mmCIF file of C-alpha atoms and ligand atoms in Angstrom:
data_model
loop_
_atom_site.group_PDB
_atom_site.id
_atom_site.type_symbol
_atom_site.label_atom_id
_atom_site.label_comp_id
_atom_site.label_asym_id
_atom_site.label_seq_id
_atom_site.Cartn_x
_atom_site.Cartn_y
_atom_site.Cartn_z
ATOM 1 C CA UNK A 1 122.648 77.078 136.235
ATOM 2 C CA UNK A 2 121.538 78.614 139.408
ATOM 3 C CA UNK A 3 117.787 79.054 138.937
ATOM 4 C CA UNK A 4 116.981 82.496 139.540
ATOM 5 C CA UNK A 5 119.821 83.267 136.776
ATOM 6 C CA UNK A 6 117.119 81.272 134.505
ATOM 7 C CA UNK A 7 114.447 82.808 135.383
ATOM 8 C CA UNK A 8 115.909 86.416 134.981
ATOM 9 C CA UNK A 9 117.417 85.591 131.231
ATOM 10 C CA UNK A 10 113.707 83.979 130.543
ATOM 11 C CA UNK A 11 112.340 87.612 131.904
ATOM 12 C CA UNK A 12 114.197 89.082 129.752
ATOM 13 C CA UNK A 13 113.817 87.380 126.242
ATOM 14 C CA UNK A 14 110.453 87.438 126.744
ATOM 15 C CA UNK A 15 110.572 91.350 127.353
ATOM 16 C CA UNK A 16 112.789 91.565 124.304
ATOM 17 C CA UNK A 17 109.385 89.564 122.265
ATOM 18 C CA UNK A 18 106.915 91.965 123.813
ATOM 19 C CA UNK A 19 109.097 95.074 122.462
ATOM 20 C CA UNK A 20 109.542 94.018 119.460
ATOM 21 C CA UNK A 21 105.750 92.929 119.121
ATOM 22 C CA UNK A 22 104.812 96.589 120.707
ATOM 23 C CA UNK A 23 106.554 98.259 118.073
ATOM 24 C CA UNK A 24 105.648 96.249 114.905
ATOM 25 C CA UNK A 25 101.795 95.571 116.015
ATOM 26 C CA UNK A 26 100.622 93.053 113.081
ATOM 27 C CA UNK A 27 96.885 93.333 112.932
ATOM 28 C CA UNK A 28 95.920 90.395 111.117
ATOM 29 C CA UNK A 29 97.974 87.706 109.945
ATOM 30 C CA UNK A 30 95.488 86.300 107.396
ATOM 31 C CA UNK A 31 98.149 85.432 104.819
ATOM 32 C CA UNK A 32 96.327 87.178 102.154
ATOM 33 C CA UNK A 33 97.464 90.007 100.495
ATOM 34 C CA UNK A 34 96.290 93.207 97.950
ATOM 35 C CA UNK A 35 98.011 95.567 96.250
ATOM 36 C CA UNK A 36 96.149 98.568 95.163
ATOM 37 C CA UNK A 37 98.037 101.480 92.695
ATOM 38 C CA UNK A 38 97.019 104.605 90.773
ATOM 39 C CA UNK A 39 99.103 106.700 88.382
ATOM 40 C CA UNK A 40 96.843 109.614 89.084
ATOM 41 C CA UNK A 41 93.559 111.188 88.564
ATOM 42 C CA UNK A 42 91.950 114.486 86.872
ATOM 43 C CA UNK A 43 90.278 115.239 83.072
ATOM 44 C CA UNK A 44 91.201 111.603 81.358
ATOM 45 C CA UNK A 45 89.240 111.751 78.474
ATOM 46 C CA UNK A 46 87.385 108.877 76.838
ATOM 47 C CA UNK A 47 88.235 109.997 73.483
ATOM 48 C CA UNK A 48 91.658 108.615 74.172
ATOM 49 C CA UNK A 49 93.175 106.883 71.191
ATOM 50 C CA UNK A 50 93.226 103.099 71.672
ATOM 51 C CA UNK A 51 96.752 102.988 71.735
ATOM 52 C CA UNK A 52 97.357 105.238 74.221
ATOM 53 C CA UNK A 53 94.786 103.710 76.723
ATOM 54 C CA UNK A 54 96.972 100.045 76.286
ATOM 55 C CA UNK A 55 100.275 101.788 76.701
ATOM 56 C CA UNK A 56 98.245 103.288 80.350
ATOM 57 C CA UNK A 57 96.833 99.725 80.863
ATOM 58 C CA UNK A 58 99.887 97.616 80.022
ATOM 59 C CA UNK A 59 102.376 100.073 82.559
ATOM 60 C CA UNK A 60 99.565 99.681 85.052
ATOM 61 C CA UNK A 61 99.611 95.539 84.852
ATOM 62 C CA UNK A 62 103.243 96.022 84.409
ATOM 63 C CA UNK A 63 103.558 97.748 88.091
ATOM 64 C CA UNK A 64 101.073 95.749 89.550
ATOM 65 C CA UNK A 65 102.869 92.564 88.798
ATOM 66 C CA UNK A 66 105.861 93.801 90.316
ATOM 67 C CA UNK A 67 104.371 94.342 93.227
ATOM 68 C CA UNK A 68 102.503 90.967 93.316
ATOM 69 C CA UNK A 69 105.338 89.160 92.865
ATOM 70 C CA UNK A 70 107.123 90.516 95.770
ATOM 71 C CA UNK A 71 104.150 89.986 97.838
ATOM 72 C CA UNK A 72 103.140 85.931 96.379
ATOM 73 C CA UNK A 73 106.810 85.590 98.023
ATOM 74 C CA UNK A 74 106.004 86.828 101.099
ATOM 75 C CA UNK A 75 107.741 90.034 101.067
ATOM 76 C CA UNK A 76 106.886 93.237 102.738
ATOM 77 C CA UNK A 77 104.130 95.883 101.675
ATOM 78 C CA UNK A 78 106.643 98.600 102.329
ATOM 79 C CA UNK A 79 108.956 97.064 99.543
ATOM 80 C CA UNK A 80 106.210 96.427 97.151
ATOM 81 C CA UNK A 81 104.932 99.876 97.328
ATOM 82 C CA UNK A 82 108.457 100.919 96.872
ATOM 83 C CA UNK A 83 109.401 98.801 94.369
ATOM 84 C CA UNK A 84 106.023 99.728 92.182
ATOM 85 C CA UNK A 85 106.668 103.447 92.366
ATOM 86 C CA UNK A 86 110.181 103.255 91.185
ATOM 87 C CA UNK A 87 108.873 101.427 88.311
ATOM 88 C CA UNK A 88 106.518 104.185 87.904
ATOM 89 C CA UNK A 89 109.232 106.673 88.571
ATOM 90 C CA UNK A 90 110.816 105.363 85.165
ATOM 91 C CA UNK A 91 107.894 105.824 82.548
ATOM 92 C CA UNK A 92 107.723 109.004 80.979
ATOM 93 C CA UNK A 93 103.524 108.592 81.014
ATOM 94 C CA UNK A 94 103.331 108.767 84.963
ATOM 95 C CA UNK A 95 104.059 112.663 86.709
ATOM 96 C CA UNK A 96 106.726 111.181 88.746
ATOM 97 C CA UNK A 97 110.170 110.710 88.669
ATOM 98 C CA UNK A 98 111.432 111.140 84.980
ATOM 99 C CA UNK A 99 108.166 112.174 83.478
ATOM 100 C CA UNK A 100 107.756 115.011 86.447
ATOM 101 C CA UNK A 101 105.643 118.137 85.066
ATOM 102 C CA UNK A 102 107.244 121.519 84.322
ATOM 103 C CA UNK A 103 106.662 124.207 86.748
ATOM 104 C CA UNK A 104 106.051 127.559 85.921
ATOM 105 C CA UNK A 105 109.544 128.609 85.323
ATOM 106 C CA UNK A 106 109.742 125.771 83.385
ATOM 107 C CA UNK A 107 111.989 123.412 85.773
ATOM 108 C CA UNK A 108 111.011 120.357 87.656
ATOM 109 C CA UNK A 109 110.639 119.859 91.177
ATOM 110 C CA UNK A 110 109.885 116.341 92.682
ATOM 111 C CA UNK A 111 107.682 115.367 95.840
ATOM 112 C CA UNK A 112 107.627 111.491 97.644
ATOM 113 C CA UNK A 113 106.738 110.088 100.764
ATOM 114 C CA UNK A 114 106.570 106.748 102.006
ATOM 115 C CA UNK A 115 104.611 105.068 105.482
ATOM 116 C CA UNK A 116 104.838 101.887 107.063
ATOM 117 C CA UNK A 117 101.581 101.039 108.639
ATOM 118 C CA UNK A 118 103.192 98.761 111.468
ATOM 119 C CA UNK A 119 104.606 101.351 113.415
ATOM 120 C CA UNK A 120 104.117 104.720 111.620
ATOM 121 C CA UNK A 121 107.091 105.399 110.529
ATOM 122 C CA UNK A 122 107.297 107.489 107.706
ATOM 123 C CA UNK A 123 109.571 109.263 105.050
ATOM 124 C CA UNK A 124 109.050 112.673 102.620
ATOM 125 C CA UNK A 125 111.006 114.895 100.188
ATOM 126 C CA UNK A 126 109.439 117.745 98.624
ATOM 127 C CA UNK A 127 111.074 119.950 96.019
ATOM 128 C CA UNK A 128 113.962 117.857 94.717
ATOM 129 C CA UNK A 129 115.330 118.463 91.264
ATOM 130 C CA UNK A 130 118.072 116.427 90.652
ATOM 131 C CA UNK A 131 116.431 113.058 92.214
ATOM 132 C CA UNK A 132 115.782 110.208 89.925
ATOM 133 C CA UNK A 133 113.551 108.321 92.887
ATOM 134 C CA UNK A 134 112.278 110.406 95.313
ATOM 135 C CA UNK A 135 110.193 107.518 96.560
ATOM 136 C CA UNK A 136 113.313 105.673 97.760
ATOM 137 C CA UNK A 137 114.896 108.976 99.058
ATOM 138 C CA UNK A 138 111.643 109.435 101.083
ATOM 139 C CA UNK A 139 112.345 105.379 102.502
ATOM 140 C CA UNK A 140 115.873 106.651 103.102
ATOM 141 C CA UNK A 141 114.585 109.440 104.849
ATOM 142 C CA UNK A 142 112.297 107.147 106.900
ATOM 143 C CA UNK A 143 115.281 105.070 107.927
ATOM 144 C CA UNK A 144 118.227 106.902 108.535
ATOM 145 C CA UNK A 145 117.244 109.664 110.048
ATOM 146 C CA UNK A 146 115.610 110.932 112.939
ATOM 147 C CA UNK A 147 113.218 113.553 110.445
ATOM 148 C CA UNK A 148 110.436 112.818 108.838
ATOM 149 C CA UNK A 149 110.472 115.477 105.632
ATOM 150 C CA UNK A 150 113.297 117.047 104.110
ATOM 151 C CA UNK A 151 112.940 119.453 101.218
ATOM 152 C CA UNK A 152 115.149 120.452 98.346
ATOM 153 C CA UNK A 153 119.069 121.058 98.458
ATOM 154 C CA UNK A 154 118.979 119.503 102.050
ATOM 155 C CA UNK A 155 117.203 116.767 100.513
ATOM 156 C CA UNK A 156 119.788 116.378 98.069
ATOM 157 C CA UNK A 157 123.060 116.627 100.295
ATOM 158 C CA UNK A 158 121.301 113.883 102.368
ATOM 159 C CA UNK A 159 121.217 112.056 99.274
ATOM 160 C CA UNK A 160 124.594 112.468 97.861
ATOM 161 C CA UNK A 161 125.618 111.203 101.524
ATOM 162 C CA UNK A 162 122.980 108.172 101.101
ATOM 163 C CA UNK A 163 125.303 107.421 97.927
ATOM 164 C CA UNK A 164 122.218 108.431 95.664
ATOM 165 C CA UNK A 165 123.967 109.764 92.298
ATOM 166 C CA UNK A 166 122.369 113.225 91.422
ATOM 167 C CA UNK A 167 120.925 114.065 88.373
ATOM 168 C CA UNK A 168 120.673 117.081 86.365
ATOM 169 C CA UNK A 169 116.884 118.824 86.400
ATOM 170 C CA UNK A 170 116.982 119.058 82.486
ATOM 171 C CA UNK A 171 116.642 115.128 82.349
ATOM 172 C CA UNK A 172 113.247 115.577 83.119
ATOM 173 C CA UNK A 173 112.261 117.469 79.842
ATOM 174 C CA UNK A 174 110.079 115.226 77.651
ATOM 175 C CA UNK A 175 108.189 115.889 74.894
ATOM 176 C CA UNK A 176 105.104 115.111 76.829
ATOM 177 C CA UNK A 177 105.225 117.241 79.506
ATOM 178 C CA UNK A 178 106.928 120.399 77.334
ATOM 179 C CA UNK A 179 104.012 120.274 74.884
ATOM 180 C CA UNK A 180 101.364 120.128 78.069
ATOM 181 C CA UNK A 181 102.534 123.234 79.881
ATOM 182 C CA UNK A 182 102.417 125.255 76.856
ATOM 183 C CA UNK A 183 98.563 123.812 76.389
ATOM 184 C CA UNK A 184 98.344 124.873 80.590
ATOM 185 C CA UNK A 185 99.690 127.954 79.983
ATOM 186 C CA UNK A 186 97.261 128.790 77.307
ATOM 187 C CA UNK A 187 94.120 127.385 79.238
ATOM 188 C CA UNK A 188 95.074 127.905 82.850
ATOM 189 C CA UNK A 189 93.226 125.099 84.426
ATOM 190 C CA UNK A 190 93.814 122.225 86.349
ATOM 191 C CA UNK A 191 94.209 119.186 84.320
ATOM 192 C CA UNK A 192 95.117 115.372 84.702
ATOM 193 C CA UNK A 193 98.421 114.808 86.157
ATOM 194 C CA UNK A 194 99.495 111.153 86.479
ATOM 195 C CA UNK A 195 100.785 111.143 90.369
ATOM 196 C CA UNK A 196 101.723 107.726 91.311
ATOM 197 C CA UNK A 197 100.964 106.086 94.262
ATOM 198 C CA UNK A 198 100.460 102.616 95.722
ATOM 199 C CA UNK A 199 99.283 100.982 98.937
ATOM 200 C CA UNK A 200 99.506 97.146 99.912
ATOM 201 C CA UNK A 201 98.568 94.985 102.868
ATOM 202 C CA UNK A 202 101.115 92.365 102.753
ATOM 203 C CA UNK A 203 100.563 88.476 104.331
ATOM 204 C CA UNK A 204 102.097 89.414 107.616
ATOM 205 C CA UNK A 205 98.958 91.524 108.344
ATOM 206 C CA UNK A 206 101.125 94.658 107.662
ATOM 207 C CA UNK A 207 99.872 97.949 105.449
ATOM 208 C CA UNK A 208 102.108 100.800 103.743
ATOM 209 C CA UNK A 209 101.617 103.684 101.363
ATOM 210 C CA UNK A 210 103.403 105.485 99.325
ATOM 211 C CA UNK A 211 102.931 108.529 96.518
ATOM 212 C CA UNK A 212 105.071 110.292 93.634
ATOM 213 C CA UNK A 213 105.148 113.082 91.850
ATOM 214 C CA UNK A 214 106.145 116.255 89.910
ATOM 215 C CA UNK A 215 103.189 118.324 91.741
ATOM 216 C CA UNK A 216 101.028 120.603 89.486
ATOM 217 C CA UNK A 217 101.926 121.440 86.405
ATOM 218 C CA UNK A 218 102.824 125.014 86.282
ATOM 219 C CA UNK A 219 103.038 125.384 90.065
ATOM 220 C CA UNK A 220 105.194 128.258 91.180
ATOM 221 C CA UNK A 221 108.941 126.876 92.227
ATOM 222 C CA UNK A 222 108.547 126.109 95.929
ATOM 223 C CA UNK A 223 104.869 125.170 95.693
ATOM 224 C CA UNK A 224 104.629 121.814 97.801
ATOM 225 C CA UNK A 225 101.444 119.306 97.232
ATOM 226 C CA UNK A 226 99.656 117.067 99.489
ATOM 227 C CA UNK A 227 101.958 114.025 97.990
ATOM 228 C CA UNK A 228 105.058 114.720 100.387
ATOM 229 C CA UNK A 229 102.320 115.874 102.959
ATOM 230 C CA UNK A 230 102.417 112.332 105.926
ATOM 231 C CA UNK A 231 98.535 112.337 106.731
ATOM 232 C CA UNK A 232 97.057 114.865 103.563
ATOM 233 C CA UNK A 233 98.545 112.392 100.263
ATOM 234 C CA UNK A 234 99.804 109.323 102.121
ATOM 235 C CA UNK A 235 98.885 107.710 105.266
ATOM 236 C CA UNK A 236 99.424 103.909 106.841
ATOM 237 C CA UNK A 237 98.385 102.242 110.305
ATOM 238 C CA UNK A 238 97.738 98.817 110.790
ATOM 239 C CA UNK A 239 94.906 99.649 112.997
ATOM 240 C CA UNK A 240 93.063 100.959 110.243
ATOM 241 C CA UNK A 241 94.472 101.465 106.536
ATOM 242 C CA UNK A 242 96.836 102.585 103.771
ATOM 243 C CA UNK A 243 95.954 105.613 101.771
ATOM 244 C CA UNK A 244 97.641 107.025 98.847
ATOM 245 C CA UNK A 245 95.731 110.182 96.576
ATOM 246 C CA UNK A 246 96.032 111.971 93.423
ATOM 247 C CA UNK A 247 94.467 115.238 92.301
ATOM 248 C CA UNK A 248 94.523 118.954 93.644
ATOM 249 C CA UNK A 249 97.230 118.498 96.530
ATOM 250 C CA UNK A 250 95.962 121.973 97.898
ATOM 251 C CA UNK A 251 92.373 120.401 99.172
ATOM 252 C CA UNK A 252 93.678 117.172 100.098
ATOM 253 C CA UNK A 253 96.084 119.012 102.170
ATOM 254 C CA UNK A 254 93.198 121.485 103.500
ATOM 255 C CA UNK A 255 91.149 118.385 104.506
ATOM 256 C CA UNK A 256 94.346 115.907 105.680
ATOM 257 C CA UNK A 257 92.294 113.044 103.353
ATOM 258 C CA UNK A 258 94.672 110.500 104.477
ATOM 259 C CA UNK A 259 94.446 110.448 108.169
ATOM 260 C CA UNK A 260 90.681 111.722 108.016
ATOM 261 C CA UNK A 261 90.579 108.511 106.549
ATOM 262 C CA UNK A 262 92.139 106.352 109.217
ATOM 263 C CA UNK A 263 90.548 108.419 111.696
ATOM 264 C CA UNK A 264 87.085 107.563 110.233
ATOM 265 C CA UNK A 265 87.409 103.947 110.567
ATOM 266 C CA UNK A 266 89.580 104.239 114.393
ATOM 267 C CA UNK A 267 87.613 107.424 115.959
ATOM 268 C CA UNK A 268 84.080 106.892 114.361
ATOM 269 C CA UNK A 269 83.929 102.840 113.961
ATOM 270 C CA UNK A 270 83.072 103.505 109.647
ATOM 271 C CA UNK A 271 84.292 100.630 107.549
ATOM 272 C CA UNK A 272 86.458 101.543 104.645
ATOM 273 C CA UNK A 273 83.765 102.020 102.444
ATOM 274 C CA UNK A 274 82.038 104.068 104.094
ATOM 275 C CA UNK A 275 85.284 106.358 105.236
ATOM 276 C CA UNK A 276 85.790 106.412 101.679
ATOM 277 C CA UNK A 277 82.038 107.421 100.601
ATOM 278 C CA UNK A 278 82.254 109.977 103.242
ATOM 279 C CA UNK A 279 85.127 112.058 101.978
ATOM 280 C CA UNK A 280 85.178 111.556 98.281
ATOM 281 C CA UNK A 281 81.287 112.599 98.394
ATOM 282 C CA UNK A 282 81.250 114.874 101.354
ATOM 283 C CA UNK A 283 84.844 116.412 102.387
ATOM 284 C CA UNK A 284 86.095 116.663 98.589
ATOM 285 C CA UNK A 285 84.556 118.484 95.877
ATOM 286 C CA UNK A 286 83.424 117.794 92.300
ATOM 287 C CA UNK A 287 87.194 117.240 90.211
ATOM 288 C CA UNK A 288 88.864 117.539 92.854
ATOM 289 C CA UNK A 289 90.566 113.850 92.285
ATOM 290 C CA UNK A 290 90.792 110.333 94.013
ATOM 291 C CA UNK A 291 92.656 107.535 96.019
ATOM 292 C CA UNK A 292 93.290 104.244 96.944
ATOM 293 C CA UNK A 293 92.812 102.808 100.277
ATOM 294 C CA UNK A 294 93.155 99.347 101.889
ATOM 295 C CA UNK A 295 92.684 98.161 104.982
ATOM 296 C CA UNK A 296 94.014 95.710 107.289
ATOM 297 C CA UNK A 297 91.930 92.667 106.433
ATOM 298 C CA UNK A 298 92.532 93.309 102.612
ATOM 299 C CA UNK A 299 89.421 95.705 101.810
ATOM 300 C CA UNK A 300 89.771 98.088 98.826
ATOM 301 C CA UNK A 301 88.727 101.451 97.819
ATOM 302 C CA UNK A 302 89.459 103.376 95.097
ATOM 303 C CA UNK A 303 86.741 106.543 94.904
ATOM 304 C CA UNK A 304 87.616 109.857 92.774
ATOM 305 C CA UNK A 305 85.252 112.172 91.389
ATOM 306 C CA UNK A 306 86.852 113.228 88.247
ATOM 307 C CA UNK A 307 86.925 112.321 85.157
ATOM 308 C CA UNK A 308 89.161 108.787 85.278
ATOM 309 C CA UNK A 309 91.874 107.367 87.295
ATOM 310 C CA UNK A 310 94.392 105.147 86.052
ATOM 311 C CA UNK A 311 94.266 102.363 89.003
ATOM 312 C CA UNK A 312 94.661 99.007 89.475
ATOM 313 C CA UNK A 313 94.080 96.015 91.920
ATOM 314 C CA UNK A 314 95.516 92.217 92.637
ATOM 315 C CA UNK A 315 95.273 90.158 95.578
ATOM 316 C CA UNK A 316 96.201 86.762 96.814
ATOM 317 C CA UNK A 317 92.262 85.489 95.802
ATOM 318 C CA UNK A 318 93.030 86.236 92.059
ATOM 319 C CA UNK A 319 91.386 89.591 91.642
ATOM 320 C CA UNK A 320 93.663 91.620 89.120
ATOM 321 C CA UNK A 321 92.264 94.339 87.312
ATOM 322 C CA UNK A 322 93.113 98.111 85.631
ATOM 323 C CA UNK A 323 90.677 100.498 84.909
ATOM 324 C CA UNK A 324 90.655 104.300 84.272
ATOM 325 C CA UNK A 325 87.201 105.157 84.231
ATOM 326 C CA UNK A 326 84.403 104.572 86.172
HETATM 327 N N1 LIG B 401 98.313 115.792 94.277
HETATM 328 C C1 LIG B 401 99.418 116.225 93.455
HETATM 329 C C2 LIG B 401 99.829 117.607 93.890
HETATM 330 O O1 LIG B 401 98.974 118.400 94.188
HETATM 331 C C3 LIG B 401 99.089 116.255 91.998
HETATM 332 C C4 LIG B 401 98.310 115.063 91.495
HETATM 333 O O2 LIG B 401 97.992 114.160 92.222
HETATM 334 O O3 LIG B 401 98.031 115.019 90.320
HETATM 335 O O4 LIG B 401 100.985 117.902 93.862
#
């Protein structure tokens, strides 16, 4: 072959590996992983029956085993995070998907969204009612199209398009949720929710978030959290970490909790501990709730400063532990 042609197809596949590196920047390729999850944070009192704190616990170990084993197999954080919120999505306990809270007319509206720490790429819905899995909308969202957040009956027709069956609202009436709303309604107050969420560092050095949920309970139709909200409930960059949060979406949103985080650790040099210190104890208030955070050599935070938070933890060095309070 004449050797300039050579040279000039060499040029270019190596052009082709510096794009594709560009775009997916892996930060450390330590070959360790961590999963870190929460199924939400508020008033969790420690007069909870015994049998109801193992039903929390098992679901907890439950999700976090489905998330380990994608990740022991080398799969990707965005799939484990995925993967662990569906499961969430599909017990009644957690206030997403199919246990989704009431709102104050007394139907159910949905919120997701979904980050990829490698190259920020992100997905949202906010206020769908007939969506079994708004997580995997909001990854759907990420990936096949050129938006970042879509919101109710747009959300839906995208969906329908997807293939995504629709379901009707009513299927998220349980007994759980209509006998909380009429407590809500009688005290008015915020209470514990049970938003999902889940962040991971896989072993390719690669971070993602994700969060769930029916919002508020009681919320007036159209109210939208901090949960859908790319940089106030979720947040992902390799360069610094994966956030996911629970509690009252309106402060989170007011004080972007996610990103502040990442900024934190990229702007002002803090590790994740003390990004983490700094806004549960300083930006946030007293009840206010909590989140998870990882970063990109497998650190973990989980702060809140309410009551509980159902959480829970595994990495590749064996740590694997739910909790709920402090
Ligand atoms: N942050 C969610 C919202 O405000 C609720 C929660 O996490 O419990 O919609």
């Amino acid at each position: 072959m004449n050797p300039f042609r050579s040279i000039l197809i060499i040029v270019m596949l190596l052009s082709v590996v510096f794009l594709a590196i560009a775009q997916h920047p892996v930060t450390s390729n330590t070959g360790r992983y961590t999963i870190v999850l929460h199924g939400g944070a508020g008033n969790i009192s420690t007069a909870m029956p015994d049998s109801t704190r193992r039903s929390y616990t098992d679901a907890l170990a439950h999700a976090l085993k489905i998330g380990q084993s994608i990740l022991d197999t080398s799969g990707t954080a965005l799939d484990a995070v995925e993967q662990v919120i569906r499961y969430f999505e599909t017990d009644p306990q957690f206030n997403a998907g199919i246990g989704a809270v009431y709102t104050a007319d007394g139907t159910h509206e949905l919120d997701a969204s979904i980050m990829d720490g490698r190259d920020l790429s992100c997905g949202a819905v906010a206020g769908v009612r007939q969506i079994a899995h708004p997580i995997s909308l909001s990854r759907m969202v990420m990936e096949r199209t050129k938006h970042v957040l879509l919101t109710g009956e747009g959300a839906e027709r995208f969906a329908q398009r997807m293939g995504v069956p629709l379901v009707p609202n009513t299927i998220f009436n349980t007994q759980k949720r209509a006998k909380e709303i009429e407590e809500y309604k009688q005290r008015l107050e915020k209470e514990k929710n049970g938003t999902v969420g889940c962040v991971a560092l896989d072993r390719h050095g690669n971070l993602a978030a994700g969060t769930s949920t029916g919002g508020m309970p009681g919320k007036m139709p159209g109210r939208v959290g901090d949960s859908p909200i790319i940089g106030a409930g979720t947040y992902a960059n390799n360069k610094t970490c994966a956030v996911s949060g629970t509690g009252w979406g309106e402060k989170f949103i007011k004080q972007g909790v996610a990103f502040t985080m990442s900024a934190l650790m990229e702007f002002k040099g803090m590790t994740l501990a003390e990004a983490a210190e700094e806004i549960i104890s300083k930006r946030l208030e007293s009840n206010d709730g909590g989140f998870i955070a990882v970063d990109a050599k497998g650190n973990y935070a989980t702060p809140f400063n309410a009551h509980g938070m159902f959480r829970g933890v595994a990495t590749s060095d064996g740590v694997f532990e739910v909790t709920i309070w402090k």
